[in-house]
PDB file of C-alpha atoms and ligand atoms in Angstrom:
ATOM      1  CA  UNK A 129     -17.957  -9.598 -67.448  1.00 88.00           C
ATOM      2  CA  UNK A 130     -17.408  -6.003 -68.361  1.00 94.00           C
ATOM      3  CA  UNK A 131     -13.614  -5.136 -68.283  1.00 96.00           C
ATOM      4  CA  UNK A 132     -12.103  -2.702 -65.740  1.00 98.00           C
ATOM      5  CA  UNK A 133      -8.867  -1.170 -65.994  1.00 98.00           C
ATOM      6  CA  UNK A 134      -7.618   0.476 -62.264  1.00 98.00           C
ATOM      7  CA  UNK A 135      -4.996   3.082 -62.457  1.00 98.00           C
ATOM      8  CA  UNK A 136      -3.820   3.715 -58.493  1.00 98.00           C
ATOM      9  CA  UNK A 137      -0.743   5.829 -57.183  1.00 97.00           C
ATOM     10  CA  UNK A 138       0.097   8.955 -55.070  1.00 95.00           C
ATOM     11  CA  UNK A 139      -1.368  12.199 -55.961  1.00 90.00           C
ATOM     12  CA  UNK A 140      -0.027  14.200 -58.781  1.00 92.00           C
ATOM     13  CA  UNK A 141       1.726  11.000 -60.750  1.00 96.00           C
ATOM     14  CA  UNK A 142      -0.044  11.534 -63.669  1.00 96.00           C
ATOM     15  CA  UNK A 143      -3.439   9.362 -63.408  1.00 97.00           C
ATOM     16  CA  UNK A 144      -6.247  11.521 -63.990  1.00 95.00           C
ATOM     17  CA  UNK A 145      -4.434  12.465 -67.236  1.00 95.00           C
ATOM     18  CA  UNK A 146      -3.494   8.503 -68.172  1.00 98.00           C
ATOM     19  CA  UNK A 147      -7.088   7.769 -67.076  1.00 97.00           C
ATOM     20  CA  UNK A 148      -8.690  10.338 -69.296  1.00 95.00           C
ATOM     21  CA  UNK A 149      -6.515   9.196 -72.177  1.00 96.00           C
ATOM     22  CA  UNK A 150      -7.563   5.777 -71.593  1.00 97.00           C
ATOM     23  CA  UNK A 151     -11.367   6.279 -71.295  1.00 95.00           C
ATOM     24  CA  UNK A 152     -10.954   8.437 -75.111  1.00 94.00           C
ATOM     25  CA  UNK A 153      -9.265   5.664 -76.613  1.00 95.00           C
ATOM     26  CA  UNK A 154     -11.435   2.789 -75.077  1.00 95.00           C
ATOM     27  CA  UNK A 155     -15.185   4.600 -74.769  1.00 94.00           C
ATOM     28  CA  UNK A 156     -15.057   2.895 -71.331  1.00 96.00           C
ATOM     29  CA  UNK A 157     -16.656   4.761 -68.446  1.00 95.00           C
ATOM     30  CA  UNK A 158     -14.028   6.799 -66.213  1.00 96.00           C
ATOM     31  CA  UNK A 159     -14.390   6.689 -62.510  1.00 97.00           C
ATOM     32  CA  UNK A 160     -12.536   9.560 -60.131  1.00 97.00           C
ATOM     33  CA  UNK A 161     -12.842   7.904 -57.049  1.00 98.00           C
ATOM     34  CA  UNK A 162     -10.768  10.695 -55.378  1.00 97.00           C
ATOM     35  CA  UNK A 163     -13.356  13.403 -56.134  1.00 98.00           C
ATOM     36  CA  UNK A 164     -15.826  11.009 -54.534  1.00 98.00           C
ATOM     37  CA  UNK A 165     -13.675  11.480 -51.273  1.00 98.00           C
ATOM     38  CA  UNK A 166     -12.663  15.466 -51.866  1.00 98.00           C
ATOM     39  CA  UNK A 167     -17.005  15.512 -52.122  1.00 98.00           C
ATOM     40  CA  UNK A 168     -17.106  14.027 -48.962  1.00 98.00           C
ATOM     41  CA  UNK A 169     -14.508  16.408 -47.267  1.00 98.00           C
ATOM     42  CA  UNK A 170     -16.383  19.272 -48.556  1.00 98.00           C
ATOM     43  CA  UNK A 171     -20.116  18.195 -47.798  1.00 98.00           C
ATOM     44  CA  UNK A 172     -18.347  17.339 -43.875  1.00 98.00           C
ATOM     45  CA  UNK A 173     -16.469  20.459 -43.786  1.00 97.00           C
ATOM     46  CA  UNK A 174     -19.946  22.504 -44.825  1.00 96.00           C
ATOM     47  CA  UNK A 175     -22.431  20.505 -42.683  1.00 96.00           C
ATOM     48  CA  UNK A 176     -20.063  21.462 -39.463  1.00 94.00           C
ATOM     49  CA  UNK A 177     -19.956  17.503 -38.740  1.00 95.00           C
ATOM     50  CA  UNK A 178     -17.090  17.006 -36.251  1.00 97.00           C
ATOM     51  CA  UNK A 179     -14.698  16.008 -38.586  1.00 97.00           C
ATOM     52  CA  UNK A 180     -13.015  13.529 -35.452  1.00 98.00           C
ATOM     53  CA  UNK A 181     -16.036  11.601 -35.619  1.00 98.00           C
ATOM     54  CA  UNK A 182     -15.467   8.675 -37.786  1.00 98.00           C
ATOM     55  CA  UNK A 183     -18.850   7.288 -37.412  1.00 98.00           C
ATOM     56  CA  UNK A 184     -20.908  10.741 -38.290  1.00 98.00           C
ATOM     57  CA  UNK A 185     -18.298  11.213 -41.115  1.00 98.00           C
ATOM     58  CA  UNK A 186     -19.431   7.766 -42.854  1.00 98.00           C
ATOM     59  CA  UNK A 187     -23.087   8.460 -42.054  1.00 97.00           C
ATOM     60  CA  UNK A 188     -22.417  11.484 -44.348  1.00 98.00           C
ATOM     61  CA  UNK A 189     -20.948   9.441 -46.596  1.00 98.00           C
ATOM     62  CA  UNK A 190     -23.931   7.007 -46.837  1.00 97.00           C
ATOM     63  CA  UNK A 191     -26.223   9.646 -47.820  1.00 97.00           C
ATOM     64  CA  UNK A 192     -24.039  12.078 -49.944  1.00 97.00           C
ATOM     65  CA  UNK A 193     -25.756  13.340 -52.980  1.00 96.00           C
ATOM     66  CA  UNK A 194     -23.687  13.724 -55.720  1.00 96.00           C
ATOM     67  CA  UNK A 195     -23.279  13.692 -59.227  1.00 95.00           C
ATOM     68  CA  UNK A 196     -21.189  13.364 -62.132  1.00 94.00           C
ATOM     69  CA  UNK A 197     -22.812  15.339 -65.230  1.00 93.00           C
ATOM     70  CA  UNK A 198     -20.908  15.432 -69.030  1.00 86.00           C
ATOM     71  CA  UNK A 199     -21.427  19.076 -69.959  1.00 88.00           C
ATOM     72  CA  UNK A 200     -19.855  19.636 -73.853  1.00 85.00           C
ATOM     73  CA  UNK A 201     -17.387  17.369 -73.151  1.00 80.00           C
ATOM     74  CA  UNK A 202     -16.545  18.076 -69.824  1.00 86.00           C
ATOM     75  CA  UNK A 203     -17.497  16.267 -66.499  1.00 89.00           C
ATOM     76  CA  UNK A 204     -19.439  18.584 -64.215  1.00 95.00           C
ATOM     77  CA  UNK A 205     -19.067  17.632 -60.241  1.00 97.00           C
ATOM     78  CA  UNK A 206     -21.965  18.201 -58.433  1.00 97.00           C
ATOM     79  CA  UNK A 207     -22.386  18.285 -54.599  1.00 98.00           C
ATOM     80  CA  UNK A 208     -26.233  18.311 -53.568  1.00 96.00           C
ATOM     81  CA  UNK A 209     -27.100  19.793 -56.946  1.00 96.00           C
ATOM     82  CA  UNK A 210     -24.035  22.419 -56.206  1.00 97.00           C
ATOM     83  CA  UNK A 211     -21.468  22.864 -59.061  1.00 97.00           C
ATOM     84  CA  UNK A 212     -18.132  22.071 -56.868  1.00 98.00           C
ATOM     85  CA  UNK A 213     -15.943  20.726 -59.515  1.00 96.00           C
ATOM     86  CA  UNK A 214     -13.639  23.844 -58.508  1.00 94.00           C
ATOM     87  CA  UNK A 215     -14.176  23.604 -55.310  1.00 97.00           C
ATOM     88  CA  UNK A 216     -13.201  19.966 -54.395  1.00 97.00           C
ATOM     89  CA  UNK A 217      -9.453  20.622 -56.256  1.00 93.00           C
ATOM     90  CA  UNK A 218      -8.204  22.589 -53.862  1.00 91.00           C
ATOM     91  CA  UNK A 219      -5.705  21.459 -51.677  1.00 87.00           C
ATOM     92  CA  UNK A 220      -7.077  21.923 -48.056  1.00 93.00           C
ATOM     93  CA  UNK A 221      -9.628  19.755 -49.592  1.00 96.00           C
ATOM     94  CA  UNK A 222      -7.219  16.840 -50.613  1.00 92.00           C
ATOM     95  CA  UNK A 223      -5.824  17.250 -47.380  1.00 91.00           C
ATOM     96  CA  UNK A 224      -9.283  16.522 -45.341  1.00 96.00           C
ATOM     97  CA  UNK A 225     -10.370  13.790 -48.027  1.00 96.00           C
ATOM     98  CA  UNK A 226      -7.060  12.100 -46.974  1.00 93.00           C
ATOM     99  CA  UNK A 227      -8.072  12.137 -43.787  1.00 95.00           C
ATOM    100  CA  UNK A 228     -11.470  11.219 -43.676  1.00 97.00           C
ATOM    101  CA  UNK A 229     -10.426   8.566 -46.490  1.00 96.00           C
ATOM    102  CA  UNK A 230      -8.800   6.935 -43.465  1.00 95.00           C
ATOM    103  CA  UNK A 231     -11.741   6.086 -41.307  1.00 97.00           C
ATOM    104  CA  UNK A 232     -13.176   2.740 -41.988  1.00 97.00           C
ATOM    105  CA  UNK A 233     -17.081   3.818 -41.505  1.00 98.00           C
ATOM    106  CA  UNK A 234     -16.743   6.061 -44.852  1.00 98.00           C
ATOM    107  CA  UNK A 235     -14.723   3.738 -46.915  1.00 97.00           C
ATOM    108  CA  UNK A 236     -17.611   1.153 -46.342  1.00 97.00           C
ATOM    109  CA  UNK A 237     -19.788   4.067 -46.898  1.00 97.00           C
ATOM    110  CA  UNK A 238     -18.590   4.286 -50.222  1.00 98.00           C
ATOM    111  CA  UNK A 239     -17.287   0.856 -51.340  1.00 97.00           C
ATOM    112  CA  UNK A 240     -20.934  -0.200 -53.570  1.00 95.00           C
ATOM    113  CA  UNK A 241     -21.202   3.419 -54.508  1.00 95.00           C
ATOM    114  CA  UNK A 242     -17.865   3.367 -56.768  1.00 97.00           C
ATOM    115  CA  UNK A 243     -18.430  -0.322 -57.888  1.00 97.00           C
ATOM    116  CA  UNK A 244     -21.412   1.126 -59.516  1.00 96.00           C
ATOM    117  CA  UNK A 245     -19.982   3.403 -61.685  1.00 96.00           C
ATOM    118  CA  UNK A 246     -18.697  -0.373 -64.064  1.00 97.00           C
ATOM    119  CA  UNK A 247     -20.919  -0.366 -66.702  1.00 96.00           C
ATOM    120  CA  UNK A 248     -20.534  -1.514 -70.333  1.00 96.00           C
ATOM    121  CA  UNK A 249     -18.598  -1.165 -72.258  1.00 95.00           C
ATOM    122  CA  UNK A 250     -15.665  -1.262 -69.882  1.00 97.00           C
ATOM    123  CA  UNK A 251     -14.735   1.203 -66.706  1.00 97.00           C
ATOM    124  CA  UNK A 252     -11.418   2.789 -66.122  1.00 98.00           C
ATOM    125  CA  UNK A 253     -11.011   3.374 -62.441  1.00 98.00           C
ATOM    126  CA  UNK A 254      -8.627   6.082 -60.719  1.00 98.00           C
ATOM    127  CA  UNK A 255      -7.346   5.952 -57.411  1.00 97.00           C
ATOM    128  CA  UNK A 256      -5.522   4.616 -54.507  1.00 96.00           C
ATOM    129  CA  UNK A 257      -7.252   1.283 -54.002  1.00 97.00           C
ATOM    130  CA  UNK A 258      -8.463   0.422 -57.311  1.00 98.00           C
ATOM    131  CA  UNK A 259      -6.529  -2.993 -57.759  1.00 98.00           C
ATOM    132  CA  UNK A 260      -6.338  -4.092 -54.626  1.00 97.00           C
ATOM    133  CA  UNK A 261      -9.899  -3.454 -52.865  1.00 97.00           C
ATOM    134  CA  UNK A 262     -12.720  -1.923 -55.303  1.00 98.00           C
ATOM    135  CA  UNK A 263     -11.384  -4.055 -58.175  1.00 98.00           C
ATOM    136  CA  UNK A 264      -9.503  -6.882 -57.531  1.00 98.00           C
ATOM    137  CA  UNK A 265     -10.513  -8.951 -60.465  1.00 97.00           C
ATOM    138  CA  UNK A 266      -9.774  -5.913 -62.961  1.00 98.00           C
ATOM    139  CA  UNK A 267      -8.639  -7.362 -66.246  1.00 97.00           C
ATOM    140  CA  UNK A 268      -5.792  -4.694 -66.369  1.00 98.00           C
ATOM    141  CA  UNK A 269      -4.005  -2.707 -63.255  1.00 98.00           C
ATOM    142  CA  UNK A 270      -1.422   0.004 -63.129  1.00 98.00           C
ATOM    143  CA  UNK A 271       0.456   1.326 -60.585  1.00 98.00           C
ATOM    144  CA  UNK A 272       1.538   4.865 -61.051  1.00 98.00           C
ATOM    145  CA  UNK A 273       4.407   6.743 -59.332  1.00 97.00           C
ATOM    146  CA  UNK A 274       6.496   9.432 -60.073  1.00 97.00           C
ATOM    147  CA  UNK A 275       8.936  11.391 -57.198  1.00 97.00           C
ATOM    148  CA  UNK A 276       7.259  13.942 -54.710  1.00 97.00           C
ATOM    149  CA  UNK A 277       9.494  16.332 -55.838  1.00 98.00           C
ATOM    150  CA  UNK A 278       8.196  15.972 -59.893  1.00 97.00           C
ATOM    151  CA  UNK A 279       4.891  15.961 -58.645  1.00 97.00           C
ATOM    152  CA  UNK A 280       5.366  18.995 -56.586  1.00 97.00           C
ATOM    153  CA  UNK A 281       6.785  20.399 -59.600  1.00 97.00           C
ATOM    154  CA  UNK A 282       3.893  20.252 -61.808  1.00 94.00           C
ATOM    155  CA  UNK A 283       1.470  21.126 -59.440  1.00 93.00           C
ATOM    156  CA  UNK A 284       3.000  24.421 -59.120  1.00 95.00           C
ATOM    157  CA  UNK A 285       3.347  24.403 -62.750  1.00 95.00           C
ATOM    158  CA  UNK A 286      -0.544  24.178 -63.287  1.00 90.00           C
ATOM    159  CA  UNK A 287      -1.256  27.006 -60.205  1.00 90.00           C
ATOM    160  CA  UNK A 288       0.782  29.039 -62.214  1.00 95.00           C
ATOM    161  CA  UNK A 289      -0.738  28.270 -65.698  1.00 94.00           C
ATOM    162  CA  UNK A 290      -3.903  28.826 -63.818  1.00 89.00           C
ATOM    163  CA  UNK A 291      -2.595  32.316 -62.499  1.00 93.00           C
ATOM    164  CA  UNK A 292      -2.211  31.040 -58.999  1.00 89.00           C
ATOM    165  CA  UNK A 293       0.258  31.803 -56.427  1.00 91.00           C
ATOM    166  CA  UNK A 294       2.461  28.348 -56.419  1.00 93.00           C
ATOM    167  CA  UNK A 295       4.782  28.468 -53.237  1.00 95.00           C
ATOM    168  CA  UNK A 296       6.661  24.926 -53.953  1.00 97.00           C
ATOM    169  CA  UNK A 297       7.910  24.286 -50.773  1.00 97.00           C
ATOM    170  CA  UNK A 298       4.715  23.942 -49.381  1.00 95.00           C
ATOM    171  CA  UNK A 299       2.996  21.868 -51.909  1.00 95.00           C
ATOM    172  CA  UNK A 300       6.179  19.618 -51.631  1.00 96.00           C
ATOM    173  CA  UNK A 301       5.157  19.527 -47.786  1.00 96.00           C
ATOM    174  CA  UNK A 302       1.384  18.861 -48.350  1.00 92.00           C
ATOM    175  CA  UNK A 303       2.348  16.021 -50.752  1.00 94.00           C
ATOM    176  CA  UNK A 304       4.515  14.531 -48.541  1.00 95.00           C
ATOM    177  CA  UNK A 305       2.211  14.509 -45.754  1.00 92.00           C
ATOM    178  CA  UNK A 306      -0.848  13.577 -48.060  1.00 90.00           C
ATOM    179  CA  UNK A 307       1.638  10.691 -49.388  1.00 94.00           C
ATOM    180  CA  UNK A 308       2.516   9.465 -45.436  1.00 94.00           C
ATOM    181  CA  UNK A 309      -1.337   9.399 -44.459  1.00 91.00           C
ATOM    182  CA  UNK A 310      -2.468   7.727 -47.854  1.00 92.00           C
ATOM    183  CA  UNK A 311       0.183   4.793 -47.725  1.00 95.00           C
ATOM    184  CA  UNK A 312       0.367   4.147 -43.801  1.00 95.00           C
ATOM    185  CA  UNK A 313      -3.305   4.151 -43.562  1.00 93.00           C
ATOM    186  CA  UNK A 314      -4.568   0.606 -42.054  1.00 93.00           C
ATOM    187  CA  UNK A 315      -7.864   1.170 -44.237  1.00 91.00           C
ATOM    188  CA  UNK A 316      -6.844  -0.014 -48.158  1.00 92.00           C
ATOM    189  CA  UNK A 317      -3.451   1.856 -47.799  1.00 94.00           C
ATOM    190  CA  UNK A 318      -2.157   3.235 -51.023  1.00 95.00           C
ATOM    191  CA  UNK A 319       0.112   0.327 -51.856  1.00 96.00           C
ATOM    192  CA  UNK A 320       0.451  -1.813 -55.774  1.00 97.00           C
ATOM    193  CA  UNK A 321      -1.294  -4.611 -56.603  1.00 97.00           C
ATOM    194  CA  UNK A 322       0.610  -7.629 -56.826  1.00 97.00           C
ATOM    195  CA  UNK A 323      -0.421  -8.178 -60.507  1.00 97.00           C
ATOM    196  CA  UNK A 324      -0.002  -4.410 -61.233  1.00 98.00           C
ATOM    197  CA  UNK A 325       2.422  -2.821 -64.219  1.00 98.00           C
ATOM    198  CA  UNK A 326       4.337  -0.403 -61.785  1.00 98.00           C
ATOM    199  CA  UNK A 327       5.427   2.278 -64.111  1.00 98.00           C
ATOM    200  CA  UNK A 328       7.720   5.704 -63.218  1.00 97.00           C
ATOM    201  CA  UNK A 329       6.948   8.818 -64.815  1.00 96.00           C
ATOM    202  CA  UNK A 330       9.021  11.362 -63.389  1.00 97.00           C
ATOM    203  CA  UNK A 331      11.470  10.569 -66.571  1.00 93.00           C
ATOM    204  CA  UNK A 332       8.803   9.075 -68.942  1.00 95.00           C
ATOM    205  CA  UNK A 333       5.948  11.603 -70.231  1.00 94.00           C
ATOM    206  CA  UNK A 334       2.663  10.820 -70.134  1.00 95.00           C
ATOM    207  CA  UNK A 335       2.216  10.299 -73.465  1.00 96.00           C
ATOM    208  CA  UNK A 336       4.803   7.497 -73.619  1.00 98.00           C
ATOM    209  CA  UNK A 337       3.028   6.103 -70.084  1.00 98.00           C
ATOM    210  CA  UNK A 338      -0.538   5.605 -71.805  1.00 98.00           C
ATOM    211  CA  UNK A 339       1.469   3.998 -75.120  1.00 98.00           C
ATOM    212  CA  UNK A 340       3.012   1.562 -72.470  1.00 98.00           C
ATOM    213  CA  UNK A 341      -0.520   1.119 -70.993  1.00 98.00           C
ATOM    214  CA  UNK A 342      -2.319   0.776 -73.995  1.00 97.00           C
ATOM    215  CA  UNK A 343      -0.241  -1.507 -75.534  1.00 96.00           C
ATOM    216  CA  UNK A 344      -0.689  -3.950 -72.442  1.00 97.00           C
ATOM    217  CA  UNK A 345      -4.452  -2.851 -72.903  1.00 96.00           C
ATOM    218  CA  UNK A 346      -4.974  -4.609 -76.289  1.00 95.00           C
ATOM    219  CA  UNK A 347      -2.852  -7.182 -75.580  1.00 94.00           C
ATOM    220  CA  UNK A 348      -5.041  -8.568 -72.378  1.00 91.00           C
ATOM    221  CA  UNK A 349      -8.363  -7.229 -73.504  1.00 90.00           C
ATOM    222  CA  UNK A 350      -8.232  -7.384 -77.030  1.00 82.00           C
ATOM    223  CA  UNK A 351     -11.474  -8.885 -77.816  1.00 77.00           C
ATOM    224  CA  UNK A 352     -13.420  -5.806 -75.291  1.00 78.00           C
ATOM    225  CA  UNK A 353     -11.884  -3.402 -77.241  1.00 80.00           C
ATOM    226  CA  UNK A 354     -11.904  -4.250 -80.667  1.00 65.00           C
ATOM    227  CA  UNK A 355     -16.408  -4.438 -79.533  1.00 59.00           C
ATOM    228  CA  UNK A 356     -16.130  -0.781 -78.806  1.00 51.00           C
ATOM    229  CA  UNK A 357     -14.185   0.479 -81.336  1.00 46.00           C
TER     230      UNK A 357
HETATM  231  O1  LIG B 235      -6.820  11.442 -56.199  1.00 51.54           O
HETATM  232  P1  LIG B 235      -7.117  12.650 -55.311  1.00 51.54           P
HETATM  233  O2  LIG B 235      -5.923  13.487 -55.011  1.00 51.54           O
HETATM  234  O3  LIG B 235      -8.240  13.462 -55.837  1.00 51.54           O
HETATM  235  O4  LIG B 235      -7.615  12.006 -53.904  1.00 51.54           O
HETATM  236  C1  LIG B 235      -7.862  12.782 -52.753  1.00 51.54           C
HETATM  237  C2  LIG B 235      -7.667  11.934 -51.505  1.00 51.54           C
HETATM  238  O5  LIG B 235      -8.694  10.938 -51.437  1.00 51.54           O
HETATM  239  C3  LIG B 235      -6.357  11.163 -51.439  1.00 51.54           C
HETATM  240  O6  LIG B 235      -5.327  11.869 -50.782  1.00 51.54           O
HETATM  241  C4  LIG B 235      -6.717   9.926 -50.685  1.00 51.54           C
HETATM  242  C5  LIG B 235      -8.184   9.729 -50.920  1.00 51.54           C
HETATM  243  N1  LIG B 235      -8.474   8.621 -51.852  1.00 51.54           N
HETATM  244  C6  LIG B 235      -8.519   7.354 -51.319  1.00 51.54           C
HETATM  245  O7  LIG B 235      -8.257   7.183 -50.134  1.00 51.54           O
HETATM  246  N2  LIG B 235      -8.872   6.313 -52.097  1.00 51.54           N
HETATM  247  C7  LIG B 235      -9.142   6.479 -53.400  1.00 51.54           C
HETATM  248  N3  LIG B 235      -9.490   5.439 -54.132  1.00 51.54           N
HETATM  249  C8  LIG B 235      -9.055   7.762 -53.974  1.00 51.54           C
HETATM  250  C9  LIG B 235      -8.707   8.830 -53.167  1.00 51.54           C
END
């Protein structure tokens, strides 16, 4: 069977950069399911879908057309043949994937459509229902958290880096709201996996995170990764 690691937790804990790190050190595939929902905001928001309508929301989802092209070592998003890699990061975006993310019809809509993406060697899945729903036989889950108020932090941190207005307050707000409608959800709520490491980084950098991960990595799927190396 080929090995999946899921990495699930609010947004802005640290998982796209523990997944990355992962999928370098493995060779395994990398999955961003959240971009598959930000692609689905966008493609609703531009097709002037009402955005109430769960049902017409998850028949956009059934026929989305997207792709994920590896461009000099970087992973080009692509929405109908669109570059929207941009785009689908900013935050009114995250906001309406959130919601939509919610509504049952588009979750079904894209359940087979992320379960494709495990292919040998090995997958490693980000997200907010990796362990629990897409995954649930994944040879290794983590749970990643960190406090809204770190994770507020660093996104600010990066808008500024990126010479971007950062007005904290309100990306502490929009995290905290984002956070509320992710976990309460009755759709695959963000919530751990029973058999998941639960790690904290607002104290522990990331670099110590994938060392803790990748330690418990080799030790449960040894033999997978010693095939790719
Ligand atoms: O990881 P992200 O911030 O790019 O995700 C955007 C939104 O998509 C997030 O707020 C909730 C939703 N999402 C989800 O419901 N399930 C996933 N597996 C991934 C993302």
């Amino acid at each position: 069977m080929t090995p999946v690691i899921t990495v699930d937790g609010p947004s802005g804990a640290g998982k796209g950069t523990l997944c990355r790190l992962l999928a370098e050190k493995t060779g395994f595939h990398l999955l961003d399911s959240g971009a598959i929902y930000r692609l689905c905001a966008l493609a609703s928001l531009e097709s002037g879908c009402d955005l109430e309508d769960q049902s017409a929301v998850g028949e956009l989802a059934r026929k989305l057309d997207i792709a994920f092209k590896l461009v000099n070592g970087a992973t080009q998003i692509l929405l109908a043949g669109e570059e929207v890699s941009t785009a689908i990061r900013e935050e009114r975006i995250g906001l309406l994937a959130s919601k939509v993310a919610a509504y049952a019809p588009v979750r079904a809509a894209l359940l087979e459509r992320q379960r494709d993406f495990c292919r040998a060697p090995g997958l490693v899945a980000d997200g907010r229902d990796m362990g629990t729903v897409v995954f649930p036989g994944a040879a290794l889950k983590v749970f990643l958290t960190a406090s809204a108020e770190e994770r507020a932090k660093r996104r600010a941190r990066q808008l500024e880096l990126a010479g971007k207005a950062a007005d904290y307050a309100k990306i502490l707000q929009d995290i905290q709201q984002r956070d509320e409608s992710d976990r309460n959800r009755e759709n695959s709520p963000l919530v751990a996996a029973s058999d998941a490491l639960e790690l904290d980084s607002t104290l522990l950098p990331i670099d110590k995170v994938f060392d803790r991960v990748y330690q418990k990595a080799v030790a449960q799927l040894g033999a997978h990764l010693g095939r790719v190396k």
